[in-house]
XYZ file of C-alpha atoms in Angstrom:
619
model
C -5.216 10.341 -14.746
C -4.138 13.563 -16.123
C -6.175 16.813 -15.235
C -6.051 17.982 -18.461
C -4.589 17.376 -22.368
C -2.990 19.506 -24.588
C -3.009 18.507 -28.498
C -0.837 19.850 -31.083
C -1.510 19.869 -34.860
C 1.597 19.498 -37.428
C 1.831 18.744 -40.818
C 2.789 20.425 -44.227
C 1.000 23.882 -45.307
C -2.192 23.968 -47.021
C -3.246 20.109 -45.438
C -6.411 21.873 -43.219
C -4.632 21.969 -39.780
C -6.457 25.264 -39.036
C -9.570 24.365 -40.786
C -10.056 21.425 -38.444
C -9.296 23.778 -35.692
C -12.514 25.911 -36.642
C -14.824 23.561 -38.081
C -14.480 22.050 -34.575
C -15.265 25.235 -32.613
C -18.216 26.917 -35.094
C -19.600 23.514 -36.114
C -19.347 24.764 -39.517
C -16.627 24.862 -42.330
C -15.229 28.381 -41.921
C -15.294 31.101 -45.353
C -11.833 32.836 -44.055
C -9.276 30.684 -42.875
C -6.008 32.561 -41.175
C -2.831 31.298 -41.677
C -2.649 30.115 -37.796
C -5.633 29.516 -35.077
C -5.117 30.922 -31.649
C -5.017 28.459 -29.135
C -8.264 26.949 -27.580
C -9.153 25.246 -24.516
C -12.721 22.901 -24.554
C -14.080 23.197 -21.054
C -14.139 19.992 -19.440
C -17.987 19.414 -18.958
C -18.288 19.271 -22.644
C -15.684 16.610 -23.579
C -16.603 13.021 -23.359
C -13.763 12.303 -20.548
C -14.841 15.282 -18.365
C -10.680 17.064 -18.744
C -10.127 19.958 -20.360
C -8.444 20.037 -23.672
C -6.203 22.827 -25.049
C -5.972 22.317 -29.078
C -3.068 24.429 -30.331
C -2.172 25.225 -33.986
C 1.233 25.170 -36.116
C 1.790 27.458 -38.876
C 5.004 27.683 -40.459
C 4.560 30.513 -42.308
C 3.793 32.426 -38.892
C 6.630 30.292 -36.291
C 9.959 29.562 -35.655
C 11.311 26.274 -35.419
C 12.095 27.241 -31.900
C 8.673 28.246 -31.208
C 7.763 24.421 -32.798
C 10.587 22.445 -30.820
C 8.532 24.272 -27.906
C 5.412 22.887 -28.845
C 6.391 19.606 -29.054
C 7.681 19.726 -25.896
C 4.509 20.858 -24.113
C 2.085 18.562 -25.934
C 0.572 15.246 -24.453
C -0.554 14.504 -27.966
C 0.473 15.077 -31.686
C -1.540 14.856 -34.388
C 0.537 14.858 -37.795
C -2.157 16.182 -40.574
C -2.062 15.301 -44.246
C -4.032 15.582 -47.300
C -5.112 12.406 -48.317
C -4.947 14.131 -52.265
C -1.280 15.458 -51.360
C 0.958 12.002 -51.993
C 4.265 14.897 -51.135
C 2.315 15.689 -47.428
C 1.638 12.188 -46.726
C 5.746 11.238 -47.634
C 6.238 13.833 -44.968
C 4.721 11.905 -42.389
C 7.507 9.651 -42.563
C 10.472 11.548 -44.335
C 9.781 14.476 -41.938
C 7.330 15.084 -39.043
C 7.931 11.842 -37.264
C 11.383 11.973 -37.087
C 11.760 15.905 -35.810
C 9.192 14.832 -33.013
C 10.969 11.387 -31.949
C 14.002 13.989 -32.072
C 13.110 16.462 -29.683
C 11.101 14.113 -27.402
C 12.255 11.402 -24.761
C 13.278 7.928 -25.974
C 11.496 6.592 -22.687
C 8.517 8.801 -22.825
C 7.593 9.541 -26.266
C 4.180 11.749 -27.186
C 1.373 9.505 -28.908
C 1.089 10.476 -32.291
C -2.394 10.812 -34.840
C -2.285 10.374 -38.556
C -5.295 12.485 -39.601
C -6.303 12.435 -43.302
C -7.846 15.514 -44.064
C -9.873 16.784 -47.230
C -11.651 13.321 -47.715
C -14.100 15.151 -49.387
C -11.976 15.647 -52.283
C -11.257 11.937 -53.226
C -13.101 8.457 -53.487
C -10.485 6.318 -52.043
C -9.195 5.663 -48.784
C -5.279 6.894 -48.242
C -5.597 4.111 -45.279
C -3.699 1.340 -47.972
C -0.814 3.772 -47.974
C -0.849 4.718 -44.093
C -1.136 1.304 -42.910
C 2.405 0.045 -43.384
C 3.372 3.641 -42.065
C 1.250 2.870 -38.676
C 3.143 -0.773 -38.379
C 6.339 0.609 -38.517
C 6.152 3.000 -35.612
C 4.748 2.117 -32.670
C 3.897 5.603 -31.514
C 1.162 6.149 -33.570
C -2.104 5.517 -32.023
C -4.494 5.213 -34.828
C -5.257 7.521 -38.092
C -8.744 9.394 -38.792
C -10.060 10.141 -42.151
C -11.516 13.534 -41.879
C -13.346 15.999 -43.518
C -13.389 19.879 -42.468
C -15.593 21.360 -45.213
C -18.160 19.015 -44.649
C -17.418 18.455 -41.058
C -16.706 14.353 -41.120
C -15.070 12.917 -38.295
C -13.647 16.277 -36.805
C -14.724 15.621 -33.118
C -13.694 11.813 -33.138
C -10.461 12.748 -34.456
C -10.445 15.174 -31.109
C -11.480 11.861 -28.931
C -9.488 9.891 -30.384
C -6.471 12.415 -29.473
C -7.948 13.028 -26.307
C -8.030 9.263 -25.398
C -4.425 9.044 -26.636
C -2.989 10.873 -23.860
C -6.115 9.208 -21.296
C -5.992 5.729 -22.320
C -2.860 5.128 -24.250
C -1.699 1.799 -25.269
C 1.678 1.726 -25.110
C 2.115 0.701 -21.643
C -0.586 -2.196 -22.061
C -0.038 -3.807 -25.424
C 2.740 -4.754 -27.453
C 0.996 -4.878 -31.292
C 3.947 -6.735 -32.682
C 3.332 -9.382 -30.147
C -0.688 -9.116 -29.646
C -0.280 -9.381 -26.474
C 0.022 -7.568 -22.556
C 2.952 -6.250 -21.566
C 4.726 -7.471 -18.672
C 4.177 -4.583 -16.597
C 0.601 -4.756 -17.363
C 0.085 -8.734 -16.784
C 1.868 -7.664 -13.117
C -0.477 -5.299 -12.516
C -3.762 -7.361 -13.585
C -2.632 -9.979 -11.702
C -2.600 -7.838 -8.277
C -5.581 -6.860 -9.008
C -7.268 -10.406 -9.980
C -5.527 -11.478 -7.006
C -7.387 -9.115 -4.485
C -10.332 -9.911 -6.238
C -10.520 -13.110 -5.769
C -11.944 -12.759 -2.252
C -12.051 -16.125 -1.411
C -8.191 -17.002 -2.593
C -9.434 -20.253 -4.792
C -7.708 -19.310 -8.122
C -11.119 -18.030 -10.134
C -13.416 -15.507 -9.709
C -17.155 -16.341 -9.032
C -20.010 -14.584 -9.797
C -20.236 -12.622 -6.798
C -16.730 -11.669 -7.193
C -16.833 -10.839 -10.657
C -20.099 -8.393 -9.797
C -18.058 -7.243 -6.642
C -15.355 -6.460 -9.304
C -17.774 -4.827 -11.939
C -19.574 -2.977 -8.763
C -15.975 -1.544 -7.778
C -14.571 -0.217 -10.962
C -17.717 0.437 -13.258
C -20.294 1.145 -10.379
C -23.039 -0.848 -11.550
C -23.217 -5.196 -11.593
C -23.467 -6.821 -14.764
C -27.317 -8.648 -14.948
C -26.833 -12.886 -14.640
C -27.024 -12.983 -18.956
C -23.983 -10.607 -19.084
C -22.062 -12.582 -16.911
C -23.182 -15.701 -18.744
C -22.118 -13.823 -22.290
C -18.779 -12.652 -20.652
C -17.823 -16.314 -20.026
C -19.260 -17.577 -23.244
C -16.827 -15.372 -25.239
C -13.650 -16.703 -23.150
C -14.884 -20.422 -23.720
C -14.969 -19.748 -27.445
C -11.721 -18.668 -27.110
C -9.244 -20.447 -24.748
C -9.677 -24.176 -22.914
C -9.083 -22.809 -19.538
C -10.280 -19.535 -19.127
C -13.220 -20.454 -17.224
C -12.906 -23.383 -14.198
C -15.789 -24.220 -12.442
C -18.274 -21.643 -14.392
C -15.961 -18.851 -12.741
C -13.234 -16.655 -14.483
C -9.339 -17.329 -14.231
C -6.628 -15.691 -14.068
C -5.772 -16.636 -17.628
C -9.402 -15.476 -18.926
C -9.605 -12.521 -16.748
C -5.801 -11.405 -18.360
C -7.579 -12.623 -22.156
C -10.656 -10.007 -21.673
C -8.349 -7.279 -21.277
C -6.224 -8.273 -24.223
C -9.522 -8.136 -26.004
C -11.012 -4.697 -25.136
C -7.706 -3.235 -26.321
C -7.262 -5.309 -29.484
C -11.254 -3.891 -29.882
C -9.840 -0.583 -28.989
C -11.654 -0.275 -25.794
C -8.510 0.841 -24.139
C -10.457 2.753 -21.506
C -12.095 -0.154 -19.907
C -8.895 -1.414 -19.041
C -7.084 2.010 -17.835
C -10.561 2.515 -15.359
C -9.988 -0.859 -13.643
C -5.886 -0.169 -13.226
C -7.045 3.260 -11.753
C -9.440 2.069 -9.724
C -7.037 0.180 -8.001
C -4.640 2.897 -7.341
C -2.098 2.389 -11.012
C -0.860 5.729 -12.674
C 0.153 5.796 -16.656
C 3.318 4.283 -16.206
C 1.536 1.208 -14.121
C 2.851 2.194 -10.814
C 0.528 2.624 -8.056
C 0.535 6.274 -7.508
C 1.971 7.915 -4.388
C -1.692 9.478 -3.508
C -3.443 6.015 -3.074
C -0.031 4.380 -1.591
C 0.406 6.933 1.653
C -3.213 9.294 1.916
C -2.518 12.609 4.449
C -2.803 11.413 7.967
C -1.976 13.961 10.749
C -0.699 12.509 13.597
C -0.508 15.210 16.593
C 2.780 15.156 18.987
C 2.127 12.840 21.855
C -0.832 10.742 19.719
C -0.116 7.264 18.781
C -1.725 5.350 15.313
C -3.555 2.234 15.787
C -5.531 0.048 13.813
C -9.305 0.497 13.787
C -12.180 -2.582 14.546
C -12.434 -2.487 10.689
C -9.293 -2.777 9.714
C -8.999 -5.692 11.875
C -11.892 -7.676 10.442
C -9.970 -6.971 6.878
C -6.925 -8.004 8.044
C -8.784 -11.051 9.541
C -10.592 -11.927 6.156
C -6.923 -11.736 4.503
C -5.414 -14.500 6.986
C -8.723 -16.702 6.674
C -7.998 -16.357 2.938
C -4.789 -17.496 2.801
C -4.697 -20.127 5.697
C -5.288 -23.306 3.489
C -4.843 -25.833 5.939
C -6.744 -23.887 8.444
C -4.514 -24.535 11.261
C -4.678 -20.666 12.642
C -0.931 -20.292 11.541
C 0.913 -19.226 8.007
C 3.258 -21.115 6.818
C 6.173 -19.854 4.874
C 4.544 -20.437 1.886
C 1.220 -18.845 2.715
C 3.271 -16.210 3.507
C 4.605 -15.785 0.141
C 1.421 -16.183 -1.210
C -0.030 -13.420 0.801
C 2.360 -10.934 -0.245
C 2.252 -11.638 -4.061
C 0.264 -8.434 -4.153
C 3.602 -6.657 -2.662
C 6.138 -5.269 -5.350
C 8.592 -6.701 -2.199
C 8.803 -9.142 0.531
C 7.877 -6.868 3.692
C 8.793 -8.916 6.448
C 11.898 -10.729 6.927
C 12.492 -13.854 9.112
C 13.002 -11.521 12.028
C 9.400 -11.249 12.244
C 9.126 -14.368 13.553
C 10.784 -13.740 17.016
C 9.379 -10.623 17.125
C 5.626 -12.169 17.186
C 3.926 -15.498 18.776
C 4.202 -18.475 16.323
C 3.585 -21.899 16.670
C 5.388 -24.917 17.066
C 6.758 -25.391 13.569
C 7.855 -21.544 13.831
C 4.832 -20.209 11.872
C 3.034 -16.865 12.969
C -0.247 -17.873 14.258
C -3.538 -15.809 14.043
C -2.084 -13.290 16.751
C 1.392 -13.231 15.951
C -0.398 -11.787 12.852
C -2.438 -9.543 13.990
C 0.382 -8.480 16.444
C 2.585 -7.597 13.772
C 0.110 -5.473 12.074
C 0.093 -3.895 15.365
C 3.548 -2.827 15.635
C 3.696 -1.699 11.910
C 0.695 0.585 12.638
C 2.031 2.154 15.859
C 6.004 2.254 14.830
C 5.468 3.298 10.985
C 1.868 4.362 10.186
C 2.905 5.113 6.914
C 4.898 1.675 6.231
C 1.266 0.495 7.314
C -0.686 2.596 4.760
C 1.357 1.298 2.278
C 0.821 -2.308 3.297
C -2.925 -1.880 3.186
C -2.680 -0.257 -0.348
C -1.031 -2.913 -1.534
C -3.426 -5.465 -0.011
C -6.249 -3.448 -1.051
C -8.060 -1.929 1.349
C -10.035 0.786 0.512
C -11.409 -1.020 -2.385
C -12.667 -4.313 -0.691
C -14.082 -1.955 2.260
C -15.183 0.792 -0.062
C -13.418 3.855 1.474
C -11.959 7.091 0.199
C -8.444 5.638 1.477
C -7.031 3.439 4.000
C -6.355 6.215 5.910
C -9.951 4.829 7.373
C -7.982 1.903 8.719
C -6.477 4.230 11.567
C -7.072 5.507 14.391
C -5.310 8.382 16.220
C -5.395 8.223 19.948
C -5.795 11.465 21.627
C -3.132 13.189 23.560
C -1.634 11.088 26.203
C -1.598 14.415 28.452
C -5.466 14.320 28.459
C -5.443 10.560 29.214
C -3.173 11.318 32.491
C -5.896 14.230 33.238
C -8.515 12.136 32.799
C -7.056 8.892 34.345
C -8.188 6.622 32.039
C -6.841 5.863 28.183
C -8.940 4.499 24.965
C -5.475 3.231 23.732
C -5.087 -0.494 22.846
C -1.344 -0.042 22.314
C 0.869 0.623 25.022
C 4.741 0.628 25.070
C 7.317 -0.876 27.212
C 11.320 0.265 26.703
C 13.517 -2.732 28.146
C 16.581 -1.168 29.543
C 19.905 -3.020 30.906
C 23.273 -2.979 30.548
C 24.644 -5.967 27.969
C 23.968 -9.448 28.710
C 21.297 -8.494 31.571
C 18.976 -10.617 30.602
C 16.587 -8.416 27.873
C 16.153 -10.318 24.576
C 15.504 -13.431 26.833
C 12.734 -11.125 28.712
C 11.799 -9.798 25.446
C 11.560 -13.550 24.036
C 9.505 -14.948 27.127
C 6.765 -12.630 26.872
C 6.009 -15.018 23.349
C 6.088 -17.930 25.225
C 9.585 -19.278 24.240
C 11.983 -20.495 27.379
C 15.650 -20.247 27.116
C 15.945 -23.771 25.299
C 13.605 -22.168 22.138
C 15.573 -19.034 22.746
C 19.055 -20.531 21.889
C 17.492 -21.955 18.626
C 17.402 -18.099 17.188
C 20.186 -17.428 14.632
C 21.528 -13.780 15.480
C 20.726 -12.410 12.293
C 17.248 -13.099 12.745
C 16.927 -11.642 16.106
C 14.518 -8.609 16.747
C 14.471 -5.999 19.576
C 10.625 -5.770 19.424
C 8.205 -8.423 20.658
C 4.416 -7.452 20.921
C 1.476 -9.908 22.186
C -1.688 -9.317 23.784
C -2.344 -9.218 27.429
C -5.545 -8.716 29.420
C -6.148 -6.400 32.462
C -9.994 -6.235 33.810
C -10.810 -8.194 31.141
C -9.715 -5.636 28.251
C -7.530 -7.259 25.359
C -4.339 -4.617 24.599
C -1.587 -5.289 23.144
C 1.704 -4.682 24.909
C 4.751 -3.699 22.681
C 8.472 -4.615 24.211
C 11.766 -2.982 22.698
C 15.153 -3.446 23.897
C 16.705 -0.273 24.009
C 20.713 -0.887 23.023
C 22.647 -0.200 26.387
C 24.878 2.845 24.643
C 24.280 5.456 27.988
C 25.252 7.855 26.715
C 23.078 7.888 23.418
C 19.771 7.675 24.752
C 16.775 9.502 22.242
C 14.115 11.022 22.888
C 12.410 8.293 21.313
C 14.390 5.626 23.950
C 12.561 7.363 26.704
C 9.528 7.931 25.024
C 7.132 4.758 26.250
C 4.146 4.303 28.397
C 6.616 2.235 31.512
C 9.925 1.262 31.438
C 11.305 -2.187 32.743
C 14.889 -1.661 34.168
C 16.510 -4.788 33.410
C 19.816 -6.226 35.611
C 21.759 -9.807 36.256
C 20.976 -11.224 39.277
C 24.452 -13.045 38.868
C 26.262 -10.333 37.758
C 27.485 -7.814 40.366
C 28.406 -4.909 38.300
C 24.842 -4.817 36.254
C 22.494 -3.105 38.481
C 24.998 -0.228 37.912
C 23.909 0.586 34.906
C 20.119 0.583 35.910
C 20.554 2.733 38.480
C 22.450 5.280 36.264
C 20.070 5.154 33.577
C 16.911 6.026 36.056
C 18.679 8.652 38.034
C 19.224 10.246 34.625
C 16.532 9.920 32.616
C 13.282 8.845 34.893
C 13.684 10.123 37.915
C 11.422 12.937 37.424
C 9.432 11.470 34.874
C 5.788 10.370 35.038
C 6.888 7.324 32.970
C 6.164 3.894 35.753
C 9.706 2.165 35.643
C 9.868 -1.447 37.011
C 12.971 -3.019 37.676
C 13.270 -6.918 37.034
C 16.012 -9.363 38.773
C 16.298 -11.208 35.527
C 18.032 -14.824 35.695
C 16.846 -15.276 38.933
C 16.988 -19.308 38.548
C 21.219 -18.273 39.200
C 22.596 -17.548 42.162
C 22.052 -14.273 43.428
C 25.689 -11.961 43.648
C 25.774 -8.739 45.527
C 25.745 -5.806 43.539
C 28.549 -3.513 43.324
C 26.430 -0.702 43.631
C 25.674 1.928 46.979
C 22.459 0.853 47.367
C 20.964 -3.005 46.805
C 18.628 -3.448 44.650
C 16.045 -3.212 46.829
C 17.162 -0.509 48.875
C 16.982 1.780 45.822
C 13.313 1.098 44.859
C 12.298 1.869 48.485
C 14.303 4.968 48.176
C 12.677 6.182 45.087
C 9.814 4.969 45.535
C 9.306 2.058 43.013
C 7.808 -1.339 43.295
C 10.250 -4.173 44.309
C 12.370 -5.830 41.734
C 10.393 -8.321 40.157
C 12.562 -11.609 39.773
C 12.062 -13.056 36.452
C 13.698 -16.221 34.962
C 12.736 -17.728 31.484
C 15.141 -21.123 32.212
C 11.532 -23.280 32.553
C 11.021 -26.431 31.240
C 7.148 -24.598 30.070
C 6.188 -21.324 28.701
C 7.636 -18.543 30.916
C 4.789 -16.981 33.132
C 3.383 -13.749 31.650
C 2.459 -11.842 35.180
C 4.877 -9.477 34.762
C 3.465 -8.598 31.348
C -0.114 -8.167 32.384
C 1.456 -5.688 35.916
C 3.452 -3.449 32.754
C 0.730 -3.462 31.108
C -1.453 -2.212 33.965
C 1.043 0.078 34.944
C 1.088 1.483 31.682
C -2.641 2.074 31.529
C -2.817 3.450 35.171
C 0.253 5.525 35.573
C -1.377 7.508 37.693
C -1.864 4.468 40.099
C 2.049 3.459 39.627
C 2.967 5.079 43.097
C -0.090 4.292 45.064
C -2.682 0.716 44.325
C -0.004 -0.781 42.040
C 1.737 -1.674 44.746
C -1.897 -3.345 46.398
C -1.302 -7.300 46.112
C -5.306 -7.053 45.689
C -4.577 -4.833 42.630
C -2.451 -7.112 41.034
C -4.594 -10.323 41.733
C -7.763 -8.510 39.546
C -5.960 -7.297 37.252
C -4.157 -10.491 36.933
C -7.590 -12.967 37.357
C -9.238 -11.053 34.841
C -6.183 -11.449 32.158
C -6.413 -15.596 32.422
C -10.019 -15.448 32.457
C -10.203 -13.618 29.407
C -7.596 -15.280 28.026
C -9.553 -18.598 28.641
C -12.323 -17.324 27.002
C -10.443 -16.107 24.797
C -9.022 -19.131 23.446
C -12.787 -21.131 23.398
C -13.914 -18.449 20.832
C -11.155 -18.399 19.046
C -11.180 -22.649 18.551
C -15.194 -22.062 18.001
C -14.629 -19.700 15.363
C -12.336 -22.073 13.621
C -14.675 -24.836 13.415
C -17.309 -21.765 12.070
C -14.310 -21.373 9.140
């Protein structure tokens, strides 16, 4: 909403546009007039919308037409004044005044305009038979006051009224020709019916609707309100109530009504609520709120945030069969002015047989957004809602920074739940198959991916001592010489080579003597394929002989040519690794380490699993 409006009064000479001026400010019809008021600002705390108003005065006699083209320009409102015993002002209107504004303001974004009738005092009739066909004709005009300033009739509702104009205008709601929303306004409405509607069953119940009133208005609406609400859509249209709650096609008919009953503000404090500007997009402010993120911090997704995001799956898995299908998907995201995943998505997170992301490819995804874009994630959780269903200032309350991952290596222990793993290998070494594994998919499920769907992320969840993180994989393209910062910035690094291929534990070797050899990043490297036969490497060192030179654990063979699932050890040791780096060197390489860390991951992942299916019967 604007922070403040700025009214301008036109019109012939001698029509009262100064005497409105000052009857407004003394209360009281002034004895001198001048030929021009100076300009005048109303504090906000005594204007019925709490802005402050600056009401500024024309006077031909006193102005150029410069000086008037500059006006224009600067107003958020025009009021066009007449004398409703002057039939040559009121030709004006038309012949004149409305045609120098629309002249030297935007076609796209032109000024609301005010017909004010002034001097009703000096007539018996209304001049509203004339100005009618006047206010059909051009949509710009808002509405037209008849006003008195000698005896001080409607002088501060024609100031609301103008005020309101610029606050609560109708143009981008209602088309009058029509009588009905505009496009851009159904769109909007139907977002916000849609998030809303918390339980995703087309209507909106009582609790919803008082949820709804609650959230824009700040108060509920007693059980008879809500009763005479619905009455007055029954009386109106077959199917605006189902099942005594409101639909979609009700909720859109109430609005119609409050601005056909020129109650425009009720609508434009529900659109702002829920984050719409005057043009009906949602504003930049409530799309991405300030979040600082320090170097060396990492964003994650907060317990609530998680329980949202949980409440929006529940409310659009139909079936209930803890997956989305690809049109609960689409359903999902009819709150999104876009699409905002693409079918990569679904080999970058678990899904289920059919292909569908489950429950924690979901979640996962959410994840990655979070940690990889925190803004793309903001956005998301604008769009879905957030900070209105959970009542905060922004959904800047959905994150959470981690603290600097130089204290956690002080400290030797992290509160991260998100840790990162760069895959590294020269082409064809094996890493979108390792990538691929860690979702449970073998080589046979792998070959199904089309290339243009294929992702070079995959995130799931592991468990070491029994804590549930989430691990994040991403091949890292083999160009050596073009490695980022942001390639070598992870948590561990797997060092990924052919176990068939003689010449690709070259390009391991290369990368780590380079890049990691003096870091206090854990690398691992992993004999991918290692179902093939094993070549020997055309390097100066085997395989094995370089990690006991530098000091790194074995090569972990890896193969993901199983008839089942791929095992996920080597998932649960990065992640380990990743949480302890300061144990890479020493009790990583303790099989005893390994074998806790590695019990408590399927025990929890056991359990895991039997709340998860008891939950389900809960829903």
């Amino acid at each position: 909403m604007r922070k403040d409006v700025r009214i301008l009064l036109v019109g012939e000479p001698k029509v009262g546009k100064t005497s409105l001026i000052m009857s407004l400010v003394s209360e009281e019809f002034p004895d001198e007039v001048p030929l021009r008021a100076e300009e005048i600002t109303i504090p906000a705390d005594v204007t019925p919308e709490r802005v402050p108003t600056h009401i500024v005065d024309y006077s031909e006699a006193e102005q150029s037409d410069e000086q008037l083209y500059q006006e224009i320009s600067k107003a958020n409102v025009i009021c066009i004044v007449y004398s409703v015993n002057n039939k040559k002002s009121i030709e004006k209107v038309t012949s004149h005044w409305i045609p120098l504004i629309n002249d030297r303001t935007d076609k796209d974004s032109r000024v609301p305009l005010i017909l004010v009738g002034n001097k009703s005092d000096l007539v018996e009739h209304s001049s509203m038979e004339t100005i009618l066909p006047i206010m059909n004709q051009y949509q710009d005009i808002e509405t037209c006051v008849e006003c008195s300033a000698k005896n001080l009739k409607n002088i501060s509702e024609l100031f609301y009224y103008a005020q309101k104009a610029v606050l609560h205008p109708t143009g981008p709601l209602y088309c009058p020709e029509e009588k009905e929303l505009k496009p851009s306004c159904i769109k909007a409405l139907t977002r916000i019916f849609k998030i809303s509607d918390l339980d995703n069953d087309g209507i909106l119940n009582d609790n919803e609707l008082n949820f709804f009133q609650r959230t824009c208005f700040n108060t509920p609406l007693a059980p008879q309100a809500l009763e005479d609400v619905k009455n007055v859509v029954r009386r109106n249209m077959t199917d605006g109530v189902k099942n005594n709650g409101l639909s979609l096609k009700g909720f859109l008919f109430l609005h119609t009504l409050f601005i056909q009953r020129g109650r425009h503000e009720t609508t434009w404090t529900v659109l702002r609520r829920f984050g719409y500007d005057d043009d009906l997009e949602l504003t930049q402010e409530y799309l991405f709120p300030i979040i600082k993120v320090p170097p060396d911090c990492t964003t994650e997704l907060n317990h609530n945030a998680y329980l949202f995001l949980q409440s929006v799956f529940d409310k659009h898995d139909k079936d209930r069969d803890c997956a989305l299908s690809p049109e609960e998907v689409k359903d999902l995201f009819k709150v999104f002015p876009y699409m905002p995943w693409g079918p990569d998505v679904n080999n970058t997170v678990c899904t289920n047989d059919k292909g569908w992301i489950t429950y924690q490819g979901y979640l996962s995804q959410w994840t990655l957004t979070t940690y990889l874009d925190v803004q793309r994630s903001l956005e998301y959780l604008g769009y879905l809602g957030y900070s209105i269903i959970y009542e905060q200032e922004s959904q800047a309350a959905a994150i959470t920074v981690t603290r600097n991952k130089r204290i956690d290596l002080q400290k030797k222990q992290t509160q991260r739940s998100v840790f990162r793993c760069n895959v590294l290998g020269a082409r064809g070494s094996g890493k979108s198959g390792f990538l691929q594994a860690f979702l449970g998919r073998n080589l046979q499920r792998q070959r199904q991916i089309r290339e243009d769907h294929k992702s070079y992320y995959a995130i799931s969840t592991t468990y070491v001592y029994g804590q549930e993180k989430y691990l994040l994989l991403h091949e890292v393209m083999p160009d050596f010489d073009f490695l980022s910062e942001a390639d070598m910035a992870c948590d561990v690094v797997c060092l990924v080579y052919d176990v068939n291929n003689p010449h690709s534990f070259e390009y391991c070797a290369k990368v780590y003597k380079q890049c990691f050899i003096d870091s206090k990043t854990p690398c691992v490297v992993i004999a991918a394929k290692s179902d093939l036969h094993e070549a020997r490497q055309h390097y100066s060192l085997s395989p094995h002989e370089f990690c006991r030179k530098h000091k790194l654990h074995p090569p972990q063979t890896f193969t993901c040519n199983t008839t089942e699932a791929p095992s996920k050890d080597i998932y649960t040791r990065l992640t380990t690794m990743a949480m302890y780096p300061h144990m890479a060197q020493a009790d990583l390489k303790n099989s005893t380490f390994w074998l806790r860390a590695s019990l408590g991951a399927t025990v929890f992942a056991v359990l895991g699993f039997a709340m998860y299916r008891a939950l389900l019967k809960q829903r």
